[in-house]
Short mmCIF file of C-alpha atoms in Angstrom, two decimals:
data_model
loop_
_atom_site.label_atom_id
_atom_site.label_comp_id
_atom_site.label_asym_id
_atom_site.label_seq_id
_atom_site.Cartn_x
_atom_site.Cartn_y
_atom_site.Cartn_z
CA UNK N 1 -130.20 -58.37 119.94
CA UNK N 2 -128.85 -54.99 120.94
CA UNK N 3 -126.42 -53.30 118.60
CA UNK N 4 -123.15 -51.88 119.93
CA UNK N 5 -122.87 -48.15 119.61
CA UNK N 6 -119.50 -46.45 119.73
CA UNK N 7 -119.21 -43.55 122.10
CA UNK N 8 -118.08 -40.31 120.48
CA UNK N 9 -117.04 -37.64 122.90
CA UNK N 10 -118.67 -34.39 122.31
CA UNK N 11 -116.59 -31.38 121.50
CA UNK N 12 -118.56 -29.53 124.07
CA UNK N 13 -118.51 -30.35 127.73
CA UNK N 14 -121.16 -29.27 130.12
CA UNK N 15 -120.59 -28.93 133.79
CA UNK N 16 -123.91 -28.34 135.41
CA UNK N 17 -125.43 -25.76 133.14
CA UNK N 18 -122.06 -24.13 132.18
CA UNK N 19 -120.68 -24.73 128.74
CA UNK N 20 -116.89 -25.15 128.45
CA UNK N 21 -114.80 -25.29 125.26
CA UNK N 22 -111.40 -26.87 124.71
CA UNK N 23 -108.58 -24.26 124.68
CA UNK N 24 -107.12 -23.54 121.28
CA UNK N 25 -103.35 -24.22 120.82
CA UNK N 26 -101.14 -21.10 121.02
CA UNK N 27 -99.24 -20.52 117.74
CA UNK N 28 -95.42 -20.72 118.01
CA UNK N 29 -93.43 -17.51 117.49
CA UNK N 30 -91.25 -17.43 114.40
CA UNK N 31 -87.51 -17.16 115.15
CA UNK N 32 -85.62 -14.02 114.05
CA UNK N 33 -83.89 -14.28 110.71
CA UNK N 34 -80.19 -15.06 110.91
CA UNK N 35 -79.19 -11.84 109.17
CA UNK N 36 -80.93 -9.86 111.90
CA UNK N 37 -79.11 -11.76 114.65
CA UNK N 38 -75.78 -11.36 112.81
CA UNK N 39 -76.31 -7.65 112.25
CA UNK N 40 -77.20 -6.98 115.86
CA UNK N 41 -74.24 -9.06 117.11
CA UNK N 42 -71.84 -7.25 114.79
CA UNK N 43 -73.15 -3.86 115.84
CA UNK N 44 -72.78 -4.67 119.52
CA UNK N 45 -69.26 -6.00 118.91
CA UNK N 46 -68.22 -2.83 117.08
CA UNK N 47 -69.65 -0.67 119.83
CA UNK N 48 -67.74 -2.58 122.49
CA UNK N 49 -64.49 -2.62 120.49
CA UNK N 50 -64.87 1.00 119.50
CA UNK N 51 -65.34 2.06 123.07
CA UNK N 52 -62.30 0.01 124.10
CA UNK N 53 -59.92 1.19 121.34
CA UNK N 54 -60.80 4.85 121.91
CA UNK N 55 -59.67 4.71 125.52
CA UNK N 56 -56.85 7.28 126.00
CA UNK N 57 -54.92 4.82 128.18
CA UNK N 58 -54.10 2.65 125.12
CA UNK N 59 -53.55 5.30 122.44
CA UNK N 60 -50.08 6.32 121.23
CA UNK N 61 -49.22 9.86 122.26
CA UNK N 62 -45.40 9.69 122.30
CA UNK N 63 -42.86 8.62 119.65
CA UNK N 64 -39.23 7.94 120.65
CA UNK N 65 -36.50 7.74 117.96
CA UNK N 66 -33.09 6.14 118.47
CA UNK N 67 -30.11 5.28 116.27
CA UNK N 68 -29.92 8.43 114.14
CA UNK N 69 -26.60 10.16 113.47
CA UNK N 70 -27.31 12.34 110.46
CA UNK N 71 -31.08 12.48 110.15
CA UNK N 72 -33.01 14.54 112.68
CA UNK N 73 -35.14 12.50 115.13
CA UNK N 74 -37.81 15.20 114.99
CA UNK N 75 -38.35 14.57 111.28
CA UNK N 76 -38.96 10.86 111.83
CA UNK N 77 -41.24 11.60 114.78
CA UNK N 78 -43.29 13.94 112.61
CA UNK N 79 -43.81 11.26 109.95
CA UNK N 80 -44.94 8.78 112.60
CA UNK N 81 -47.42 11.18 114.18
CA UNK N 82 -48.89 12.06 110.78
CA UNK N 83 -49.64 8.39 110.10
CA UNK N 84 -51.02 7.88 113.60
CA UNK N 85 -53.66 10.58 113.19
CA UNK N 86 -57.19 9.87 112.01
CA UNK N 87 -59.10 6.62 112.12
CA UNK N 88 -59.84 3.45 110.20
CA UNK N 89 -63.17 3.82 108.37
CA UNK N 90 -64.19 6.52 110.89
CA UNK N 91 -64.58 3.79 113.51
CA UNK N 92 -61.25 2.84 115.12
CA UNK N 93 -58.36 5.19 115.97
CA UNK N 94 -55.12 4.70 114.04
CA UNK N 95 -53.06 5.48 117.13
CA UNK N 96 -54.42 2.62 119.21
CA UNK N 97 -51.45 0.67 120.56
CA UNK N 98 -53.06 -2.54 119.29
CA UNK N 99 -53.70 -1.52 115.67
CA UNK N 100 -51.30 1.35 114.85
CA UNK N 101 -49.76 1.11 111.32
CA UNK N 102 -46.19 0.07 112.16
CA UNK N 103 -45.31 -1.38 108.72
CA UNK N 104 -46.69 1.69 106.96
CA UNK N 105 -44.56 4.02 109.10
CA UNK N 106 -41.44 1.93 108.39
CA UNK N 107 -42.06 1.99 104.63
CA UNK N 108 -42.64 5.76 104.49
CA UNK N 109 -39.50 6.51 106.53
CA UNK N 110 -37.30 4.34 104.29
CA UNK N 111 -38.78 5.86 101.13
CA UNK N 112 -38.35 9.40 102.46
CA UNK N 113 -34.80 9.00 103.79
CA UNK N 114 -32.56 6.81 101.55
CA UNK N 115 -29.76 7.18 104.10
CA UNK N 116 -31.74 4.93 106.46
CA UNK N 117 -30.93 1.30 105.69
CA UNK N 118 -33.21 -0.33 108.24
CA UNK N 119 -36.04 0.89 110.47
CA UNK N 120 -38.15 -0.90 113.06
CA UNK N 121 -41.27 0.45 114.77
CA UNK N 122 -42.20 -1.40 117.93
CA UNK N 123 -44.14 -1.24 121.20
CA UNK N 124 -42.60 0.83 124.01
CA UNK N 125 -45.54 1.33 126.37
CA UNK N 126 -49.33 1.53 126.25
CA UNK N 127 -49.08 5.14 125.06
CA UNK N 128 -45.74 5.24 123.20
CA UNK N 129 -43.80 3.52 120.40
CA UNK N 130 -40.08 3.22 119.64
CA UNK N 131 -38.54 3.85 116.20
CA UNK N 132 -35.09 2.24 115.85
CA UNK N 133 -33.07 3.10 112.74
CA UNK N 134 -29.79 2.00 111.20
CA UNK N 135 -28.24 4.55 108.86
CA UNK N 136 -26.06 3.73 105.88
CA UNK N 137 -22.36 4.44 106.35
CA UNK N 138 -20.34 5.87 103.43
CA UNK N 139 -18.04 3.29 101.87
CA UNK N 140 -17.04 5.15 98.72
CA UNK N 141 -17.89 8.00 96.39
CA UNK N 142 -19.24 7.75 92.87
CA UNK N 143 -18.13 10.84 90.99
CA UNK N 144 -18.69 12.34 87.58
CA UNK N 145 -16.32 15.17 88.43
CA UNK N 146 -14.94 16.73 91.59
CA UNK N 147 -18.14 18.72 92.13
CA UNK N 148 -20.68 15.97 91.38
CA UNK N 149 -20.42 12.97 93.70
CA UNK N 150 -22.79 10.70 95.63
CA UNK N 151 -22.18 8.58 98.71
CA UNK N 152 -22.25 4.78 98.33
CA UNK N 153 -22.75 2.27 101.14
CA UNK N 154 -21.05 -1.14 101.32
CA UNK N 155 -23.48 -2.59 98.75
CA UNK N 156 -23.00 0.18 96.16
CA UNK N 157 -26.33 1.85 97.00
CA UNK N 158 -26.33 5.61 96.28
CA UNK N 159 -28.02 7.29 99.24
CA UNK N 160 -26.96 10.96 99.39
CA UNK N 161 -25.19 13.77 97.56
CA UNK N 162 -21.63 14.31 98.71
CA UNK N 163 -19.96 17.66 99.40
CA UNK N 164 -17.04 18.71 97.28
CA UNK N 165 -14.37 18.18 99.95
CA UNK N 166 -15.18 14.47 100.49
CA UNK N 167 -12.90 13.30 97.68
CA UNK N 168 -9.82 13.27 99.91
CA UNK N 169 -11.52 11.17 102.61
CA UNK N 170 -13.37 8.36 100.82
CA UNK N 171 -12.38 5.93 98.09
CA UNK N 172 -13.58 7.41 94.80
CA UNK N 173 -15.09 5.55 91.84
CA UNK N 174 -15.61 7.10 88.43
CA UNK N 175 -17.42 5.39 85.60
CA UNK N 176 -19.89 7.35 83.54
CA UNK N 177 -20.79 10.89 82.58
CA UNK N 178 -24.01 10.79 84.64
CA UNK N 179 -24.15 10.46 88.40
CA UNK N 180 -26.45 7.67 89.62
CA UNK N 181 -29.84 8.53 91.02
CA UNK N 182 -30.27 8.55 94.76
CA UNK N 183 -31.89 5.35 96.14
CA UNK N 184 -30.42 3.16 93.38
CA UNK N 185 -27.48 0.73 93.22
CA UNK N 186 -24.61 1.78 90.95
CA UNK N 187 -23.52 -1.73 89.90
CA UNK N 188 -25.17 -5.17 89.69
CA UNK N 189 -25.55 -7.11 92.92
CA UNK N 190 -22.19 -8.42 94.12
CA UNK N 191 -20.02 -6.56 91.62
CA UNK N 192 -19.53 -3.53 93.83
CA UNK N 193 -18.76 -5.68 96.88
CA UNK N 194 -16.15 -7.58 94.85
CA UNK N 195 -14.53 -4.32 93.78
CA UNK N 196 -14.31 -3.02 97.36
CA UNK N 197 -13.01 -6.33 98.69
CA UNK N 198 -10.28 -6.37 96.07
CA UNK N 199 -9.37 -2.77 96.90
CA UNK N 200 -9.10 -3.66 100.60
CA UNK N 201 -6.96 -6.73 99.89
CA UNK N 202 -4.76 -4.71 97.55
CA UNK N 203 -4.31 -2.05 100.24
CA UNK N 204 -3.30 -4.68 102.82
CA UNK N 205 -0.80 -6.26 100.44
CA UNK N 206 0.81 -2.94 99.51
CA UNK N 207 1.08 -1.80 103.12
CA UNK N 208 2.58 -5.13 104.16
CA UNK N 209 5.05 -5.71 101.31
CA UNK N 210 5.47 -2.41 99.44
CA UNK N 211 4.77 0.46 101.84
CA UNK N 212 6.70 2.85 99.61
CA UNK N 213 4.12 2.37 96.84
CA UNK N 214 1.23 3.91 98.78
CA UNK N 215 -2.46 2.94 98.85
CA UNK N 216 -5.32 3.04 96.29
CA UNK N 217 -7.43 6.20 96.51
CA UNK N 218 -9.62 5.90 93.42
CA UNK N 219 -10.73 3.57 90.65
CA UNK N 220 -12.06 4.16 87.18
CA UNK N 221 -14.36 1.55 85.66
CA UNK N 222 -13.41 1.20 82.03
CA UNK N 223 -14.89 -0.70 79.12
CA UNK N 224 -14.87 -4.50 78.76
CA UNK N 225 -14.70 -5.08 82.51
CA UNK N 226 -11.43 -3.28 83.15
CA UNK N 227 -10.66 -1.24 86.26
CA UNK N 228 -7.87 1.28 86.64
CA UNK N 229 -6.81 1.93 90.24
CA UNK N 230 -5.10 5.22 91.06
CA UNK N 231 -2.59 4.54 93.83
CA UNK N 232 -1.24 7.49 95.74
CA UNK N 233 2.42 7.49 96.72
CA UNK N 234 3.16 8.32 100.39
CA UNK N 235 3.42 11.95 101.39
CA UNK N 236 1.74 13.24 98.22
CA UNK N 237 4.54 12.21 95.82
CA UNK N 238 2.19 11.65 92.91
CA UNK N 239 0.47 8.41 91.94
CA UNK N 240 0.72 5.36 89.73
CA UNK N 241 -1.91 3.23 88.01
CA UNK N 242 -2.81 -0.44 88.31
CA UNK N 243 -4.93 -1.93 85.49
CA UNK N 244 -6.91 -5.13 86.16
CA UNK N 245 -9.96 -7.03 84.95
CA UNK N 246 -12.89 -7.32 87.36
CA UNK N 247 -13.86 -10.84 86.29
CA UNK N 248 -10.52 -12.46 87.20
CA UNK N 249 -9.87 -14.44 90.37
CA UNK N 250 -8.93 -11.91 93.08
CA UNK N 251 -6.48 -14.25 94.81
CA UNK N 252 -4.64 -15.17 91.63
CA UNK N 253 -4.63 -11.55 90.49
CA UNK N 254 -3.15 -10.33 93.77
CA UNK N 255 -0.49 -13.05 93.67
CA UNK N 256 0.54 -12.07 90.14
CA UNK N 257 0.68 -8.38 91.09
CA UNK N 258 2.82 -9.11 94.15
CA UNK N 259 5.23 -11.24 92.09
CA UNK N 260 5.50 -8.55 89.41
CA UNK N 261 6.14 -5.76 91.91
CA UNK N 262 8.74 -7.89 93.70
CA UNK N 263 10.51 -8.56 90.41
CA UNK N 264 10.50 -4.86 89.52
CA UNK N 265 11.79 -3.89 92.95
CA UNK N 266 14.64 -6.43 92.85
CA UNK N 267 15.79 -5.39 89.36
CA UNK N 268 18.84 -3.11 89.77
CA UNK N 269 17.91 -1.26 86.58
CA UNK N 270 14.83 0.17 88.31
CA UNK N 271 16.69 1.63 91.27
CA UNK N 272 15.64 5.22 91.86
CA UNK N 273 12.87 5.06 89.26
CA UNK N 274 9.21 5.87 89.91
CA UNK N 275 6.56 3.43 88.70
CA UNK N 276 4.06 4.93 86.26
CA UNK N 277 1.71 1.97 85.71
CA UNK N 278 1.37 -1.81 85.97
CA UNK N 279 -0.98 -3.50 83.50
CA UNK N 280 -2.31 -6.86 84.77
CA UNK N 281 -5.11 -7.31 82.25
CA UNK N 282 -3.37 -10.04 80.22
CA UNK N 283 -3.28 -12.88 82.71
CA UNK N 284 0.20 -13.76 83.92
CA UNK N 285 1.83 -11.38 81.43
CA UNK N 286 2.15 -8.08 83.27
CA UNK N 287 3.46 -4.94 81.63
CA UNK N 288 4.97 -1.99 83.46
CA UNK N 289 6.31 1.46 82.75
CA UNK N 290 8.37 3.87 84.80
CA UNK N 291 8.13 7.61 84.73
CA UNK N 292 10.75 9.50 82.79
#
């Protein structure tokens, strides 16, 4: 009986008398590390962006300033151009219209010029920006003496030194022996506004009901919350004083003052007399005195 023999193919194949060998598999190439791909991609991106941002057609060359009354536009333009020069990390220009430092320019201008209340830097064209400013308007003076005063805006913010002659033009407030520093509020938030509102309401009431008593020109902030208004008689005939407390209700205080002045005016004994002061610091009990 014949035994079965398994056929094993030979690793070598002969064709005629030529010997052929099986081809060896080609080894696979290893992929590039991710950090290499990331680095090359980042470099190419920076090159493309750098070339784009450095184009002169999209770089700020002109600064336009509007809204100034006191400050010189050239000074604000100079600040802007200084912060537009140079580059970010020696790669991208600071004056590119897409990445110029608008918020930085706004902050520097406000810090440099306390008179400027608000400033906005915005796009104007591909090669220019617009700086719009709102300057503080004087509402009153804070004075230590006639030669040492500062301007206050409608929030009580001290923003500039005042010339000597301003005392006859603006409402004057005196309180302490030291003038406030520029770029600081003189009173807590809301207290100054309340004082000015009361002064305006007092002026309206006097002009409407007692025009012969004049208008308030100054106020002195005393201790324990008291305020002494100096009210100038018409045509420079001297002045009289009104003493109030700042923490009282303005409406009730004005009503009590109007009633007291009406009573004094209607009293025949006061005919021809000149009022020296009216003290309204004790609630509904008001005290008055006439000049000798």
